[in-house]
PDB file of C-alpha atoms in Angstrom:
ATOM      1  CA  MET A 289      94.138  83.571  81.613  1.00 72.00           C
ATOM      2  CA  TYR A 290      95.316  85.592  84.774  1.00 74.00           C
ATOM      3  CA  PRO A 291      94.701  89.179  85.078  1.00 67.00           C
ATOM      4  CA  SER A 292      97.750  91.488  84.782  1.00 71.00           C
ATOM      5  CA  THR A 293      99.365  92.807  88.007  1.00 71.00           C
ATOM      6  CA  HIS A 294      97.994  96.257  86.979  1.00 72.00           C
ATOM      7  CA  GLU A 295      94.465  94.837  87.049  1.00 77.00           C
ATOM      8  CA  ARG A 296      94.708  93.282  90.534  1.00 85.00           C
ATOM      9  CA  LEU A 297      93.114  95.551  93.045  1.00 88.00           C
ATOM     10  CA  GLY A 298      95.008  93.627  95.826  1.00 88.00           C
ATOM     11  CA  GLN A 299      98.328  94.523  94.297  1.00 91.00           C
ATOM     12  CA  HIS A 300      97.516  98.258  94.390  1.00 91.00           C
ATOM     13  CA  ILE A 301      96.344  98.180  98.012  1.00 92.00           C
ATOM     14  CA  LYS A 302      99.538  96.492  99.071  1.00 93.00           C
ATOM     15  CA  ARG A 303     101.881  98.714  97.190  1.00 94.00           C
ATOM     16  CA  VAL A 304     100.184 101.834  98.599  1.00 94.00           C
ATOM     17  CA  GLU A 305     100.389 100.305 101.971  1.00 94.00           C
ATOM     18  CA  GLN A 306     104.108  99.539 101.731  1.00 96.00           C
ATOM     19  CA  GLU A 307     104.824 103.185 100.381  1.00 96.00           C
ATOM     20  CA  PHE A 308     102.837 104.685 103.394  1.00 96.00           C
ATOM     21  CA  THR A 309     104.474 102.499 105.979  1.00 96.00           C
ATOM     22  CA  ALA A 310     108.020 103.386 104.440  1.00 97.00           C
ATOM     23  CA  ALA A 311     107.055 107.192 104.506  1.00 97.00           C
ATOM     24  CA  LYS A 312     105.885 106.794 108.124  1.00 97.00           C
ATOM     25  CA  HIS A 313     109.187 104.932 108.947  1.00 97.00           C
ATOM     26  CA  ALA A 314     111.260 107.768 107.323  1.00 98.00           C
ATOM     27  CA  ALA A 315     109.186 110.400 109.370  1.00 98.00           C
ATOM     28  CA  LEU A 316     109.853 108.652 112.581  1.00 98.00           C
ATOM     29  CA  ARG A 317     113.471 108.024 112.164  1.00 98.00           C
ATOM     30  CA  PRO A 318     114.522 111.219 113.869  1.00 97.00           C
ATOM     31  CA  PHE A 319     112.734 110.038 117.002  1.00 97.00           C
ATOM     32  CA  LYS A 320     114.399 106.657 117.007  1.00 97.00           C
ATOM     33  CA  ILE A 321     111.185 104.822 116.762  1.00 97.00           C
ATOM     34  CA  ASN A 322     109.568 102.654 114.040  1.00 96.00           C
ATOM     35  CA  VAL A 323     106.005 102.323 113.053  1.00 96.00           C
ATOM     36  CA  PRO A 324     104.998  99.516 115.335  1.00 95.00           C
ATOM     37  CA  GLN A 325     106.552 101.378 118.302  1.00 97.00           C
ATOM     38  CA  TYR A 326     104.574 104.524 117.326  1.00 97.00           C
ATOM     39  CA  SER A 327     101.494 102.461 117.081  1.00 96.00           C
ATOM     40  CA  VAL A 328     101.833 101.399 120.559  1.00 96.00           C
ATOM     41  CA  LEU A 329     102.726 104.913 122.036  1.00 97.00           C
ATOM     42  CA  TYR A 330      99.543 106.131 120.125  1.00 97.00           C
ATOM     43  CA  ALA A 331      97.267 103.257 121.450  1.00 96.00           C
ATOM     44  CA  LEU A 332      98.598 103.974 125.053  1.00 97.00           C
ATOM     45  CA  TYR A 333      97.878 107.613 124.578  1.00 97.00           C
ATOM     46  CA  GLN A 334      94.303 106.764 123.634  1.00 96.00           C
ATOM     47  CA  GLU A 335      93.749 103.989 126.108  1.00 95.00           C
ATOM     48  CA  PRO A 336      96.188 103.943 128.959  1.00 95.00           C
ATOM     49  CA  GLY A 337      96.588 100.492 130.605  1.00 93.00           C
ATOM     50  CA  LEU A 338      96.254  98.197 127.915  1.00 93.00           C
ATOM     51  CA  SER A 339      97.774  94.686 128.069  1.00 92.00           C
ATOM     52  CA  GLY A 340     100.254  93.347 125.643  1.00 92.00           C
ATOM     53  CA  ALA A 341      97.538  91.060 124.076  1.00 92.00           C
ATOM     54  CA  VAL A 342      95.084  93.842 123.494  1.00 94.00           C
ATOM     55  CA  LEU A 343      97.834  96.005 122.140  1.00 95.00           C
ATOM     56  CA  ALA A 344      98.941  93.319 119.813  1.00 95.00           C
ATOM     57  CA  ARG A 345      95.381  93.220 118.353  1.00 94.00           C
ATOM     58  CA  ARG A 346      95.024  97.063 118.260  1.00 94.00           C
ATOM     59  CA  CYS A 347      98.404  97.357 116.488  1.00 93.00           C
ATOM     60  CA  MET A 348      97.911  94.302 114.144  1.00 92.00           C
ATOM     61  CA  VAL A 349     101.017  92.532 115.113  1.00 93.00           C
ATOM     62  CA  THR A 350     101.599  89.071 116.636  1.00 94.00           C
ATOM     63  CA  PRO A 351     101.765  88.801 120.397  1.00 92.00           C
ATOM     64  CA  GLN A 352     105.550  87.919 120.196  1.00 94.00           C
ATOM     65  CA  THR A 353     106.168  91.055 118.137  1.00 94.00           C
ATOM     66  CA  MET A 354     104.252  92.986 120.772  1.00 95.00           C
ATOM     67  CA  SER A 355     106.399  91.584 123.585  1.00 93.00           C
ATOM     68  CA  SER A 356     109.470  92.648 121.636  1.00 95.00           C
ATOM     69  CA  VAL A 357     108.145  96.234 120.957  1.00 96.00           C
ATOM     70  CA  LEU A 358     106.937  96.675 124.583  1.00 96.00           C
ATOM     71  CA  SER A 359     110.346  95.600 125.968  1.00 96.00           C
ATOM     72  CA  THR A 360     112.143  98.033 123.659  1.00 96.00           C
ATOM     73  CA  LEU A 361     109.837 100.937 124.645  1.00 97.00           C
ATOM     74  CA  GLU A 362     110.325  99.958 128.335  1.00 96.00           C
ATOM     75  CA  SER A 363     113.991  99.766 128.084  1.00 96.00           C
ATOM     76  CA  ARG A 364     114.044 103.226 126.797  1.00 96.00           C
ATOM     77  CA  GLY A 365     111.947 104.624 129.427  1.00 97.00           C
ATOM     78  CA  LEU A 366     108.964 105.502 127.009  1.00 97.00           C
ATOM     79  CA  VAL A 367     106.589 102.968 128.432  1.00 97.00           C
ATOM     80  CA  GLU A 368     106.175 101.445 131.945  1.00 96.00           C
ATOM     81  CA  ARG A 369     104.379  98.057 132.700  1.00 92.00           C
ATOM     82  CA  LYS A 370     102.795  97.277 136.062  1.00 88.00           C
ATOM     83  CA  PRO A 371     100.638  94.365 137.323  1.00 82.00           C
ATOM     84  CA  HIS A 372      96.899  94.888 136.891  1.00 72.00           C
ATOM     85  CA  PRO A 373      95.484  95.557 140.475  1.00 69.00           C
ATOM     86  CA  VAL A 374      93.093  92.591 140.218  1.00 71.00           C
ATOM     87  CA  HIS A 375      94.615  90.100 137.693  1.00 67.00           C
ATOM     88  CA  GLY A 376      98.271  90.485 138.865  1.00 61.00           C
ATOM     89  CA  HIS A 377      99.462  88.195 136.024  1.00 75.00           C
ATOM     90  CA  ILE A 378      98.437  90.910 133.351  1.00 79.00           C
ATOM     91  CA  LEU A 379     100.706  93.706 132.952  1.00 88.00           C
ATOM     92  CA  GLU A 380      99.276  97.103 132.093  1.00 92.00           C
ATOM     93  CA  ALA A 381     101.347  99.505 129.814  1.00 94.00           C
ATOM     94  CA  ARG A 382     101.209 103.194 130.155  1.00 95.00           C
ATOM     95  CA  LEU A 383     103.214 105.976 128.605  1.00 97.00           C
ATOM     96  CA  THR A 384     105.901 107.506 130.828  1.00 97.00           C
ATOM     97  CA  ARG A 385     106.693 111.310 131.131  1.00 96.00           C
ATOM     98  CA  THR A 386     109.282 110.656 128.672  1.00 96.00           C
ATOM     99  CA  GLY A 387     107.127 108.834 126.353  1.00 96.00           C
ATOM    100  CA  ARG A 388     104.369 111.463 126.096  1.00 96.00           C
ATOM    101  CA  PRO A 389     106.341 114.354 124.595  1.00 97.00           C
ATOM    102  CA  LEU A 390     108.159 111.908 122.054  1.00 97.00           C
ATOM    103  CA  LEU A 391     104.719 110.710 121.008  1.00 98.00           C
ATOM    104  CA  ASN A 392     103.723 114.286 120.543  1.00 97.00           C
ATOM    105  CA  ARG A 393     106.649 115.231 118.364  1.00 97.00           C
ATOM    106  CA  ALA A 394     106.371 111.909 116.426  1.00 98.00           C
ATOM    107  CA  ASN A 395     102.718 112.357 115.972  1.00 97.00           C
ATOM    108  CA  VAL A 396     103.216 115.633 114.131  1.00 97.00           C
ATOM    109  CA  ALA A 397     105.585 113.961 111.701  1.00 98.00           C
ATOM    110  CA  VAL A 398     103.153 111.150 111.033  1.00 97.00           C
ATOM    111  CA  GLN A 399     100.296 113.653 110.659  1.00 97.00           C
ATOM    112  CA  GLU A 400     102.487 115.277 107.982  1.00 97.00           C
ATOM    113  CA  VAL A 401     102.727 111.999 106.100  1.00 97.00           C
ATOM    114  CA  GLU A 402      99.067 111.376 106.470  1.00 95.00           C
ATOM    115  CA  GLN A 403      98.239 115.116 105.285  1.00 95.00           C
ATOM    116  CA  LEU A 404     100.084 114.153 101.937  1.00 94.00           C
ATOM    117  CA  LEU A 405      97.330 111.549 101.332  1.00 93.00           C
ATOM    118  CA  THR A 406      94.571 113.824 102.518  1.00 93.00           C
ATOM    119  CA  ASP A 407      95.869 116.548 100.138  1.00 94.00           C
ATOM    120  CA  SER A 408      95.779 114.411  97.178  1.00 94.00           C
ATOM    121  CA  PHE A 409      91.914 114.200  97.171  1.00 95.00           C
ATOM    122  CA  GLU A 410      89.188 116.726  97.093  1.00 96.00           C
ATOM    123  CA  ALA A 411      86.916 116.538 100.145  1.00 93.00           C
ATOM    124  CA  GLU A 412      84.184 114.456  98.360  1.00 96.00           C
ATOM    125  CA  GLU A 413      86.708 112.214  96.803  1.00 96.00           C
ATOM    126  CA  ALA A 414      88.326 111.552 100.261  1.00 93.00           C
ATOM    127  CA  LYS A 415      84.888 110.743 101.584  1.00 95.00           C
ATOM    128  CA  LEU A 416      84.092 108.319  98.779  1.00 96.00           C
ATOM    129  CA  PHE A 417      87.558 106.734  99.105  1.00 94.00           C
ATOM    130  CA  LEU A 418      86.953 105.992 102.830  1.00 94.00           C
ATOM    131  CA  ALA A 419      83.429 104.549 101.980  1.00 96.00           C
ATOM    132  CA  GLN A 420      85.280 102.343  99.343  1.00 95.00           C
ATOM    133  CA  LEU A 421      87.879 101.298 101.732  1.00 93.00           C
ATOM    134  CA  GLU A 422      85.368 100.387 104.393  1.00 95.00           C
ATOM    135  CA  ARG A 423      83.413  98.294 101.635  1.00 94.00           C
ATOM    136  CA  CYS A 424      86.581  96.492 100.894  1.00 92.00           C
ATOM    137  CA  SER A 425      87.143  95.709 104.694  1.00 92.00           C
ATOM    138  CA  GLU A 426      83.468  94.534 105.009  1.00 94.00           C
ATOM    139  CA  ALA A 427      83.806  92.406 101.879  1.00 93.00           C
ATOM    140  CA  LEU A 428      86.821  90.527 103.221  1.00 91.00           C
ATOM    141  CA  ASN A 429      85.424  90.251 106.751  1.00 90.00           C
ATOM    142  CA  ALA A 430      82.305  88.649 105.300  1.00 90.00           C
ATOM    143  CA  LYS A 431      84.429  85.723 104.006  1.00 74.00           C
ATOM    144  CA  LYS A 432      85.559  84.894 107.614  1.00 70.00           C
TER     145      LYS A 432
END
């Protein structure tokens, strides 16, 4: 009638995603930041000056969550927000001098977690797995 949990691809994807997130949370604990905060710091490293709305989309959280994450990072002096030079109602976020070195150290810890995944595959397996994940994403986005 219904497929077993072991036969459902979505169940496996969700379980691995939760295990991966938990491992990143544990790796980030010494830096007193969580995964969403790390994601913001990393996004701002890649693209300084993003707005909260853009960060929410990039980090895959709600605007309300992003507002809270940015407030926390700002209160810790890791991020600063200033009005956009033309659109003054938009606040641009940037890493601070304190935020950049913290991100550098945290990034090493996250890369170690990611390396655990990479090391579990041969090079060709990893390439195939990435292609399969992309196919999953395309299949789900085709339904939109």
